[in-house]
C-alpha cells in the first residue's frame, strides 16, 4: 500500500487494516500534478525491495522521490517540500505586487515573477554551482541585487523562512499525534 495521507502514521494504517501490511508512506507535493513533484518516502519493515521499486516507479512518474530513513522525517519533508510550493507562490505573489507598486502592469509583473522563478529553479537544478554560488554570481558588488539582498538580510529573511518551516514541522507532528490519539 502507498499512503499519501499527511500525518497518518504507518502503524495506524497497519492497525486499521488488520496488521502485516506493506506500507510505503509518502509526502508528495502539488507539483506532482504537472509531473514536477518532489515526494519523500519511507517504507515499513514489511515492504520488499520489489515493492519499493514499484513505489519508485509510480512516484517517479510524477516527479522525483527521496527516501528518508525514519518515518518521523516525513514531518520535515512536509515542512520543506509538502508546504514548499505555497512558499514559492507567496514569493511570486509578493514580487508581483511589488512590481505593480513600482509601476508595472499586473499581468506583466506576474509573468515576469513566474518566469524568473522558473528560470532560477531550472538554473539551480541544471548548474554544477551551488545555489549560494549562483546567487553570488547575480549579486554585483554595490549593485541592485546586493542592495535587495541586504534589505532581505536586515529583515532576517532566512530566520523568517526557518521559523515558518519550523512551525509547519511542528504542525505536521501535531496532526500526526491528533490522528494517533483518535485511532
mmCIF file of C-alpha atoms in Angstrom:
data_model
loop_
_atom_site.group_PDB
_atom_site.id
_atom_site.type_symbol
_atom_site.label_atom_id
_atom_site.label_comp_id
_atom_site.label_asym_id
_atom_site.label_seq_id
_atom_site.Cartn_x
_atom_site.Cartn_y
_atom_site.Cartn_z
ATOM 1 C CA UNK A 1 0.000 0.000 0.000
ATOM 2 C CA UNK A 2 1.170 3.524 -0.818
ATOM 3 C CA UNK A 3 -0.218 6.172 1.516
ATOM 4 C CA UNK A 4 -0.328 9.860 0.628
ATOM 5 C CA UNK A 5 -2.334 10.744 3.750
ATOM 6 C CA UNK A 6 -0.490 13.553 5.531
ATOM 7 C CA UNK A 7 0.179 12.844 9.178
ATOM 8 C CA UNK A 8 -1.304 9.344 9.206
ATOM 9 C CA UNK A 9 1.416 7.096 10.594
ATOM 10 C CA UNK A 10 2.197 3.684 9.123
ATOM 11 C CA UNK A 11 1.496 1.852 12.379
ATOM 12 C CA UNK A 12 -2.017 3.354 12.452
ATOM 13 C CA UNK A 13 -2.699 2.344 8.848
ATOM 14 C CA UNK A 14 -1.330 -1.104 9.603
ATOM 15 C CA UNK A 15 -3.581 -1.481 12.655
ATOM 16 C CA UNK A 16 -6.670 -0.214 10.812
ATOM 17 C CA UNK A 17 -6.078 -2.738 8.024
ATOM 18 C CA UNK A 18 -5.547 -5.689 10.337
ATOM 19 C CA UNK A 19 -1.742 -5.820 10.579
ATOM 20 C CA UNK A 20 1.027 -7.292 8.464
ATOM 21 C CA UNK A 21 0.540 -4.699 5.717
ATOM 22 C CA UNK A 22 3.384 -3.500 3.487
ATOM 23 C CA UNK A 23 3.175 0.299 3.613
ATOM 24 C CA UNK A 24 5.153 2.956 1.792
ATOM 25 C CA UNK A 25 4.181 6.233 3.393
ATOM 26 C CA UNK A 26 4.772 9.255 1.180
ATOM 27 C CA UNK A 27 4.574 13.030 1.243
ATOM 28 C CA UNK A 28 4.177 14.305 -2.316
ATOM 29 C CA UNK A 29 3.743 17.970 -3.118
ATOM 30 C CA UNK A 30 1.266 19.561 -5.507
ATOM 31 C CA UNK A 31 3.695 19.926 -8.444
ATOM 32 C CA UNK A 32 3.103 16.186 -8.990
ATOM 33 C CA UNK A 33 0.046 17.468 -10.868
ATOM 34 C CA UNK A 34 2.377 18.756 -13.602
ATOM 35 C CA UNK A 35 4.992 15.992 -13.387
ATOM 36 C CA UNK A 36 7.432 18.140 -11.391
ATOM 37 C CA UNK A 37 6.722 16.917 -7.882
ATOM 38 C CA UNK A 38 9.012 16.063 -5.024
ATOM 39 C CA UNK A 39 7.992 13.162 -2.816
ATOM 40 C CA UNK A 40 9.513 11.980 0.422
ATOM 41 C CA UNK A 41 9.048 8.259 1.085
ATOM 42 C CA UNK A 42 9.588 5.782 3.892
ATOM 43 C CA UNK A 43 8.815 2.066 3.964
ATOM 44 C CA UNK A 44 7.833 -0.104 6.896
ATOM 45 C CA UNK A 45 9.683 -3.361 7.541
ATOM 46 C CA UNK A 46 7.094 -5.408 5.626
ATOM 47 C CA UNK A 47 7.915 -3.702 2.298
ATOM 48 C CA UNK A 48 10.003 -5.826 -0.067
ATOM 49 C CA UNK A 49 12.633 -4.497 -2.465
ATOM 50 C CA UNK A 50 10.257 -5.267 -5.331
ATOM 51 C CA UNK A 51 7.525 -3.195 -3.663
ATOM 52 C CA UNK A 52 9.986 -0.338 -3.087
ATOM 53 C CA UNK A 53 10.886 -0.417 -6.771
ATOM 54 C CA UNK A 54 7.200 -0.299 -7.706
ATOM 55 C CA UNK A 55 6.672 2.707 -5.403
ATOM 56 C CA UNK A 56 9.676 4.408 -7.030
ATOM 57 C CA UNK A 57 8.234 3.797 -10.496
ATOM 58 C CA UNK A 58 4.836 5.188 -9.503
ATOM 59 C CA UNK A 59 6.110 8.289 -7.695
ATOM 60 C CA UNK A 60 8.945 8.755 -10.186
ATOM 61 C CA UNK A 61 6.349 9.132 -12.937
ATOM 62 C CA UNK A 62 5.160 12.423 -11.388
ATOM 63 C CA UNK A 63 8.497 13.911 -10.340
ATOM 64 C CA UNK A 64 11.416 12.996 -8.133
ATOM 65 C CA UNK A 65 11.320 10.882 -4.989
ATOM 66 C CA UNK A 66 13.574 10.767 -1.964
ATOM 67 C CA UNK A 67 13.749 8.001 0.630
ATOM 68 C CA UNK A 68 14.091 9.056 4.248
ATOM 69 C CA UNK A 69 15.406 6.682 6.902
ATOM 70 C CA UNK A 70 12.771 7.291 9.552
ATOM 71 C CA UNK A 71 9.066 7.977 9.332
ATOM 72 C CA UNK A 72 9.434 10.971 11.657
ATOM 73 C CA UNK A 73 11.476 12.668 8.907
ATOM 74 C CA UNK A 74 8.324 12.920 6.782
ATOM 75 C CA UNK A 75 7.326 15.802 9.058
ATOM 76 C CA UNK A 76 10.478 17.632 7.902
ATOM 77 C CA UNK A 77 9.672 16.696 4.289
ATOM 78 C CA UNK A 78 6.182 18.126 4.828
ATOM 79 C CA UNK A 79 7.598 21.409 6.158
ATOM 80 C CA UNK A 80 10.134 21.741 3.344
ATOM 81 C CA UNK A 81 8.537 20.229 0.283
ATOM 82 C CA UNK A 82 4.909 19.422 1.053
ATOM 83 C CA UNK A 83 4.200 23.015 2.062
ATOM 84 C CA UNK A 84 7.059 24.422 -0.022
ATOM 85 C CA UNK A 85 5.106 25.215 -3.189
ATOM 86 C CA UNK A 86 2.948 27.639 -1.180
ATOM 87 C CA UNK A 87 6.102 29.443 -0.025
ATOM 88 C CA UNK A 88 7.172 29.946 -3.625
ATOM 89 C CA UNK A 89 3.664 31.003 -4.642
ATOM 90 C CA UNK A 90 3.755 33.589 -1.843
ATOM 91 C CA UNK A 91 7.135 34.834 -3.102
ATOM 92 C CA UNK A 92 5.774 35.102 -6.659
ATOM 93 C CA UNK A 93 2.660 36.867 -5.380
ATOM 94 C CA UNK A 94 4.776 39.269 -3.301
ATOM 95 C CA UNK A 95 7.135 40.006 -6.202
ATOM 96 C CA UNK A 96 4.150 40.601 -8.475
ATOM 97 C CA UNK A 97 2.580 43.028 -6.013
ATOM 98 C CA UNK A 98 5.910 44.824 -5.564
ATOM 99 C CA UNK A 99 6.277 45.085 -9.348
ATOM 100 C CA UNK A 100 2.809 46.622 -9.593
ATOM 101 C CA UNK A 101 3.714 49.071 -6.803
ATOM 102 C CA UNK A 102 6.749 50.045 -8.892
ATOM 103 C CA UNK A 103 4.500 50.815 -11.869
ATOM 104 C CA UNK A 104 4.392 47.581 -13.866
ATOM 105 C CA UNK A 105 1.165 46.239 -15.306
ATOM 106 C CA UNK A 106 -0.114 43.386 -13.073
ATOM 107 C CA UNK A 107 -0.150 40.837 -15.887
ATOM 108 C CA UNK A 108 3.418 41.670 -16.918
ATOM 109 C CA UNK A 109 4.612 41.720 -13.296
ATOM 110 C CA UNK A 110 3.069 38.300 -12.676
ATOM 111 C CA UNK A 111 4.523 36.777 -15.839
ATOM 112 C CA UNK A 112 7.957 38.220 -15.035
ATOM 113 C CA UNK A 113 7.753 36.856 -11.484
ATOM 114 C CA UNK A 114 6.704 33.376 -12.626
ATOM 115 C CA UNK A 115 9.306 33.208 -15.390
ATOM 116 C CA UNK A 116 12.010 34.455 -13.033
ATOM 117 C CA UNK A 117 11.121 31.727 -10.521
ATOM 118 C CA UNK A 118 11.085 29.089 -13.259
ATOM 119 C CA UNK A 119 14.400 30.274 -14.679
ATOM 120 C CA UNK A 120 16.100 30.401 -11.279
ATOM 121 C CA UNK A 121 14.751 26.957 -10.390
ATOM 122 C CA UNK A 122 15.909 25.493 -13.694
ATOM 123 C CA UNK A 123 19.353 27.071 -13.320
ATOM 124 C CA UNK A 124 19.749 25.730 -9.797
ATOM 125 C CA UNK A 125 18.741 22.248 -10.944
ATOM 126 C CA UNK A 126 20.978 22.177 -14.023
ATOM 127 C CA UNK A 127 24.046 24.021 -12.753
ATOM 128 C CA UNK A 128 27.016 22.402 -11.089
ATOM 129 C CA UNK A 129 27.263 25.545 -8.938
ATOM 130 C CA UNK A 130 25.555 25.605 -5.551
ATOM 131 C CA UNK A 131 22.574 27.913 -5.107
ATOM 132 C CA UNK A 132 24.806 30.097 -2.930
ATOM 133 C CA UNK A 133 27.305 30.386 -5.812
ATOM 134 C CA UNK A 134 24.530 31.125 -8.302
ATOM 135 C CA UNK A 135 23.191 33.857 -6.030
ATOM 136 C CA UNK A 136 26.688 35.344 -5.703
ATOM 137 C CA UNK A 137 27.068 35.409 -9.499
ATOM 138 C CA UNK A 138 23.886 37.501 -9.814
ATOM 139 C CA UNK A 139 24.894 39.808 -6.968
ATOM 140 C CA UNK A 140 27.185 42.532 -8.332
ATOM 141 C CA UNK A 141 29.131 44.494 -5.733
ATOM 142 C CA UNK A 142 27.217 47.675 -4.856
ATOM 143 C CA UNK A 143 24.563 46.757 -7.422
ATOM 144 C CA UNK A 144 20.795 46.489 -7.288
ATOM 145 C CA UNK A 145 20.763 42.821 -6.304
ATOM 146 C CA UNK A 146 23.210 43.391 -3.457
ATOM 147 C CA UNK A 147 21.001 46.209 -2.173
ATOM 148 C CA UNK A 148 17.946 43.935 -2.291
ATOM 149 C CA UNK A 149 19.754 41.007 -0.628
ATOM 150 C CA UNK A 150 20.981 43.311 2.137
ATOM 151 C CA UNK A 151 17.407 44.519 2.638
ATOM 152 C CA UNK A 152 16.253 40.889 2.935
ATOM 153 C CA UNK A 153 19.037 40.167 5.425
ATOM 154 C CA UNK A 154 18.263 43.276 7.502
ATOM 155 C CA UNK A 155 14.716 41.931 7.833
ATOM 156 C CA UNK A 156 16.016 38.469 8.810
ATOM 157 C CA UNK A 157 14.691 36.734 5.694
ATOM 158 C CA UNK A 158 16.450 33.441 6.495
ATOM 159 C CA UNK A 159 15.097 33.497 10.055
ATOM 160 C CA UNK A 160 11.585 34.142 8.751
ATOM 161 C CA UNK A 161 11.875 31.116 6.433
ATOM 162 C CA UNK A 162 13.364 28.948 9.185
ATOM 163 C CA UNK A 163 10.647 29.884 11.685
ATOM 164 C CA UNK A 164 7.864 29.302 9.169
ATOM 165 C CA UNK A 165 9.247 25.867 8.307
ATOM 166 C CA UNK A 166 9.670 25.008 11.997
ATOM 167 C CA UNK A 167 6.012 25.980 12.518
ATOM 168 C CA UNK A 168 4.939 23.736 9.619
ATOM 169 C CA UNK A 169 7.104 20.907 11.008
ATOM 170 C CA UNK A 170 5.567 21.225 14.466
ATOM 171 C CA UNK A 171 2.053 21.339 12.986
ATOM 172 C CA UNK A 172 2.754 18.181 10.964
ATOM 173 C CA UNK A 173 3.794 16.450 14.184
ATOM 174 C CA UNK A 174 0.671 17.718 15.977
ATOM 175 C CA UNK A 175 -1.541 16.389 13.189
ATOM 176 C CA UNK A 176 0.164 13.003 13.468
ATOM 177 C CA UNK A 177 -0.421 12.921 17.226
ATOM 178 C CA UNK A 178 -4.045 14.043 16.833
ATOM 179 C CA UNK A 179 -4.691 11.300 14.305
ATOM 180 C CA UNK A 180 -2.939 8.720 16.502
ATOM 181 C CA UNK A 181 -4.993 9.764 19.529
ATOM 182 C CA UNK A 182 -8.205 9.380 17.535
ATOM 183 C CA UNK A 183 -7.235 5.980 16.162
#
